[in-house]
Short mmCIF file of C-alpha atoms in Angstrom, two decimals:
data_model
loop_
_atom_site.label_atom_id
_atom_site.label_comp_id
_atom_site.label_asym_id
_atom_site.label_seq_id
_atom_site.Cartn_x
_atom_site.Cartn_y
_atom_site.Cartn_z
CA MET A 1 18.26 25.01 -3.46
CA ASP A 2 20.65 27.47 -1.88
CA THR A 3 18.15 30.25 -2.38
CA ILE A 4 15.48 28.46 -0.40
CA PRO A 5 15.21 29.91 3.11
CA ASN A 6 16.29 27.71 6.01
CA ILE A 7 12.73 27.31 7.26
CA VAL A 8 11.69 25.87 3.89
CA ASN A 9 14.61 23.46 4.01
CA ILE A 10 13.47 22.35 7.45
CA VAL A 11 9.94 21.81 6.12
CA LEU A 12 11.26 19.75 3.21
CA TRP A 13 13.39 17.59 5.49
CA LEU A 14 10.44 17.11 7.84
CA LEU A 15 8.20 16.03 4.97
CA ALA A 16 10.91 13.67 3.73
CA LEU A 17 11.10 12.06 7.18
CA LEU A 18 7.30 11.76 7.33
CA SER A 19 7.32 10.13 3.90
CA VAL A 20 9.93 7.59 5.00
CA LEU A 21 7.94 6.92 8.18
CA THR A 22 4.75 6.44 6.16
CA TRP A 23 6.32 3.92 3.80
CA ALA A 24 7.95 2.07 6.69
CA ILE A 25 4.59 1.71 8.44
CA MET A 26 2.92 0.65 5.19
CA ILE A 27 5.46 -2.12 4.62
CA LEU A 28 5.32 -3.34 8.23
CA LYS A 29 1.50 -3.31 8.34
CA ALA A 30 1.25 -5.10 4.99
CA TYR A 31 3.56 -7.85 6.28
CA GLU A 32 1.69 -8.01 9.59
CA PHE A 33 -1.70 -8.48 7.91
CA TRP A 34 -0.31 -10.98 5.42
CA LYS A 35 1.23 -13.06 8.19
CA ASN A 36 -1.88 -12.82 10.36
CA THR A 37 -4.16 -13.86 7.49
CA ARG A 38 -1.96 -16.86 6.71
CA ASN A 39 -1.82 -18.00 10.35
CA ASN A 40 -5.55 -17.50 10.85
CA ARG A 41 -6.31 -19.57 7.76
CA ILE A 42 -4.20 -22.42 9.13
CA LEU A 43 -5.84 -22.23 12.56
CA LEU A 44 -9.37 -22.16 11.12
CA ALA A 45 -8.60 -25.29 9.11
CA ALA A 46 -7.49 -27.05 12.30
CA PHE A 47 -10.35 -25.61 14.38
CA SER A 48 -12.94 -26.94 11.92
CA LYS A 49 -11.79 -30.49 12.74
CA VAL A 50 -12.13 -30.05 16.53
CA SER A 51 -15.17 -31.67 18.13
CA HIS A 52 -14.41 -31.03 21.82
CA VAL A 53 -12.81 -28.18 23.77
CA ARG A 54 -10.16 -30.51 25.17
CA GLU A 55 -8.76 -30.89 21.67
CA LEU A 56 -8.15 -27.16 21.29
CA GLN A 57 -4.86 -27.14 23.15
CA SER A 58 -3.26 -29.20 20.40
CA ILE A 59 -3.97 -26.65 17.67
CA LEU A 60 -2.21 -23.82 19.53
CA THR A 61 1.12 -25.16 18.29
CA ILE A 62 0.20 -23.45 15.01
CA PRO A 63 1.99 -20.11 14.40
CA SER A 64 0.04 -17.54 16.35
CA GLY A 65 -2.34 -14.98 14.89
CA THR A 66 -5.26 -13.00 16.22
CA LEU A 67 -7.57 -16.02 16.22
CA ALA A 68 -4.97 -18.14 18.02
CA HIS A 69 -4.70 -15.49 20.73
CA ILE A 70 -8.48 -15.46 21.17
CA CYS A 71 -8.51 -19.24 21.29
CA SER A 72 -5.73 -19.20 23.89
CA ALA A 73 -7.63 -16.67 26.00
CA GLY A 74 -10.73 -18.85 25.87
CA ILE A 75 -8.77 -21.96 26.89
CA ASP A 76 -7.16 -20.07 29.77
CA GLU A 77 -10.58 -18.96 31.01
CA LEU A 78 -11.94 -22.48 30.68
CA GLN A 79 -9.02 -23.92 32.66
CA SER A 80 -9.45 -21.21 35.28
CA GLN A 81 -13.08 -22.20 35.70
CA GLU A 82 -12.13 -25.87 35.97
CA ARG A 83 -9.57 -25.11 38.69
CA SER A 84 -12.05 -22.96 40.59
CA GLN A 85 -13.77 -24.60 43.53
CA THR A 86 -16.62 -22.08 43.50
CA THR A 87 -20.04 -23.65 43.07
CA VAL A 88 -22.03 -20.42 43.32
CA LEU A 89 -21.81 -19.69 39.60
CA ASP A 90 -24.21 -21.51 37.32
CA SER A 91 -23.67 -22.38 33.66
CA LYS A 92 -25.07 -19.06 32.47
CA ASP A 93 -22.65 -17.13 34.65
CA ARG A 94 -19.74 -19.20 33.41
CA ARG A 95 -20.75 -18.61 29.81
CA GLU A 96 -20.88 -14.89 30.51
CA MET A 97 -17.39 -15.04 32.00
CA MET A 98 -16.16 -16.93 28.96
CA HIS A 99 -17.80 -14.41 26.63
CA HIS A 100 -16.18 -11.57 28.55
CA ALA A 101 -12.72 -13.18 28.31
CA LEU A 102 -13.10 -13.68 24.57
CA ARG A 103 -14.31 -10.11 24.00
CA GLN A 104 -11.51 -8.69 26.12
CA GLN A 105 -8.90 -10.53 24.03
CA LEU A 106 -10.66 -9.42 20.85
CA HIS A 107 -10.29 -5.79 21.91
CA LEU A 108 -6.59 -6.35 22.65
CA GLU A 109 -6.09 -7.82 19.18
CA GLN A 110 -7.97 -4.91 17.65
CA SER A 111 -5.65 -2.47 19.41
CA ARG A 112 -2.61 -4.32 18.07
CA LEU A 113 -3.97 -4.27 14.54
CA GLU A 114 -4.64 -0.54 14.78
CA ASN A 115 -1.07 0.27 15.81
CA GLY A 116 0.41 2.74 13.35
CA LEU A 117 -2.89 3.79 11.80
CA ALA A 118 -3.02 6.96 13.88
CA VAL A 119 0.37 7.95 12.48
CA LEU A 120 -0.84 7.41 8.91
CA ALA A 121 -3.97 9.46 9.61
CA SER A 122 -1.93 12.26 11.16
CA VAL A 123 0.53 12.37 8.28
CA GLY A 124 -2.26 12.31 5.73
CA SER A 125 -4.09 15.21 7.36
CA THR A 126 -1.15 17.43 8.31
CA ALA A 127 1.45 16.93 5.54
CA PRO A 128 -0.33 19.23 3.01
CA PHE A 129 -0.54 22.00 5.61
CA ILE A 130 3.11 21.57 6.54
CA GLY A 131 4.00 21.88 2.86
CA LEU A 132 1.73 24.90 2.48
CA PHE A 133 3.41 26.53 5.46
CA GLY A 134 6.79 26.07 3.79
CA THR A 135 5.45 27.52 0.54
CA VAL A 136 3.93 30.57 2.22
CA TRP A 137 7.13 31.18 4.15
CA GLY A 138 9.20 30.82 0.98
CA ILE A 139 6.97 33.21 -0.98
CA MET A 140 7.15 35.76 1.83
CA HIS A 141 10.93 35.52 1.75
CA ALA A 142 10.94 35.82 -2.05
CA LEU A 143 8.71 38.90 -1.98
CA LYS A 144 10.94 40.53 0.60
CA SER A 145 13.96 39.86 -1.62
CA ILE A 146 12.15 41.30 -4.63
CA SER A 147 11.17 44.36 -2.63
CA ALA A 148 14.76 44.84 -1.49
CA THR A 149 16.18 44.61 -5.01
CA GLY A 150 13.39 46.67 -6.56
CA SER A 151 13.08 44.29 -9.49
CA ALA A 152 9.86 42.41 -10.24
CA GLY A 153 10.78 40.77 -13.54
CA LEU A 154 9.59 37.25 -14.34
CA ASP A 155 13.12 35.92 -14.18
CA VAL A 156 13.48 37.33 -10.67
CA VAL A 157 10.06 36.19 -9.37
CA ALA A 158 9.74 32.74 -10.98
CA GLY A 159 12.84 31.16 -9.42
CA PRO A 160 12.21 31.81 -5.70
CA ILE A 161 8.45 31.24 -5.90
CA GLY A 162 8.92 28.05 -7.92
CA GLU A 163 11.32 26.75 -5.31
CA ALA A 164 8.87 27.64 -2.55
CA LEU A 165 6.09 25.69 -4.29
CA ILE A 166 8.20 22.54 -3.99
CA ALA A 167 7.15 22.37 -0.34
CA THR A 168 3.46 22.17 -1.27
CA ALA A 169 4.13 19.50 -3.88
CA MET A 170 6.18 17.54 -1.33
CA GLY A 171 3.39 17.82 1.24
CA ILE A 172 0.80 16.47 -1.20
CA ALA A 173 3.13 13.68 -2.34
CA THR A 174 3.60 12.68 1.31
CA ALA A 175 -0.09 12.86 2.21
CA ILE A 176 -1.56 10.83 -0.66
CA PRO A 177 0.14 7.48 0.16
CA ALA A 178 -0.61 7.99 3.86
CA VAL A 179 -4.33 8.57 3.25
CA LEU A 180 -4.62 5.64 0.83
CA ALA A 181 -2.76 3.33 3.20
CA TYR A 182 -4.86 4.45 6.18
CA ASN A 183 -8.14 3.75 4.37
CA TYR A 184 -6.90 0.38 3.13
CA PHE A 185 -5.61 -0.84 6.49
CA LEU A 186 -8.69 0.49 8.28
CA ARG A 187 -10.82 -1.73 6.05
CA ARG A 188 -8.51 -4.65 6.83
CA VAL A 189 -8.88 -4.00 10.57
CA ARG A 190 -12.68 -3.90 10.32
CA ARG A 191 -12.68 -7.14 8.34
CA SER A 192 -10.40 -8.73 10.93
CA ILE A 193 -12.71 -7.61 13.74
CA THR A 194 -15.64 -9.27 11.99
CA ASN A 195 -13.65 -12.49 11.60
CA MET A 196 -12.52 -12.42 15.24
CA ASP A 197 -16.07 -11.81 16.43
CA HIS A 198 -17.33 -14.75 14.38
CA PHE A 199 -14.53 -16.98 15.69
CA ALA A 200 -15.31 -15.99 19.29
CA ASP A 201 -18.93 -17.02 18.74
CA CYS A 202 -17.78 -20.35 17.26
CA PHE A 203 -15.47 -20.94 20.21
CA LEU A 204 -18.25 -20.22 22.71
CA HIS A 205 -20.59 -22.49 20.79
CA LEU A 206 -18.01 -25.29 20.95
CA VAL A 207 -17.58 -24.79 24.69
CA ILE A 208 -21.35 -24.91 25.26
CA LYS A 209 -21.67 -28.00 23.05
CA SER A 210 -18.85 -29.72 24.94
CA GLY A 211 -20.11 -28.64 28.37
CA ILE A 212 -19.07 -25.35 29.97
CA ARG A 213 -16.61 -27.06 32.30
CA GLY A 214 -15.24 -29.23 29.51
CA ASN A 215 -16.90 -32.41 30.83
#
């Protein structure tokens, strides 16, 4: 590796760091989704047994997940409406306010779930080009060395160019896991959004069935 130009070494180290970053994000996101799925399953089991909005507070002792956060946001909005002394708003307006609070929390949860995906997408799209840059630079350096020595034999050309091609291979090896992980977690996020949207509708239905002010 001593014959590889410094710029190629820098490229290889950069790709190695990106690879480590990619795998770290993959592990953290996998654990995050696993934990969230487990907690949501527990909350849904408890929510299915609730018949009135006043019983919802008791199920928030369950380890929190995205659905628990949405449920908590809905309860906070409901309590805020109960404390309010305003009589101008009718039931439809209150339902709209509740729907807005639930949707706002849903968007916050979506943003949390999407954390790290932009990094995976960036690594997946740029790593091959970073590796290609290192290869091109290495080949240029090799050709200059060949021109300086005046020898173009296979034994002289193969070594430096082969070493330069390592950067391209490293870039592809870094990009493939990042792209696969990005597509996988993006599907998980979309599935989670669908589940959160369905839960928000169920929560609003329960509030309407119980009475918008919880009476």
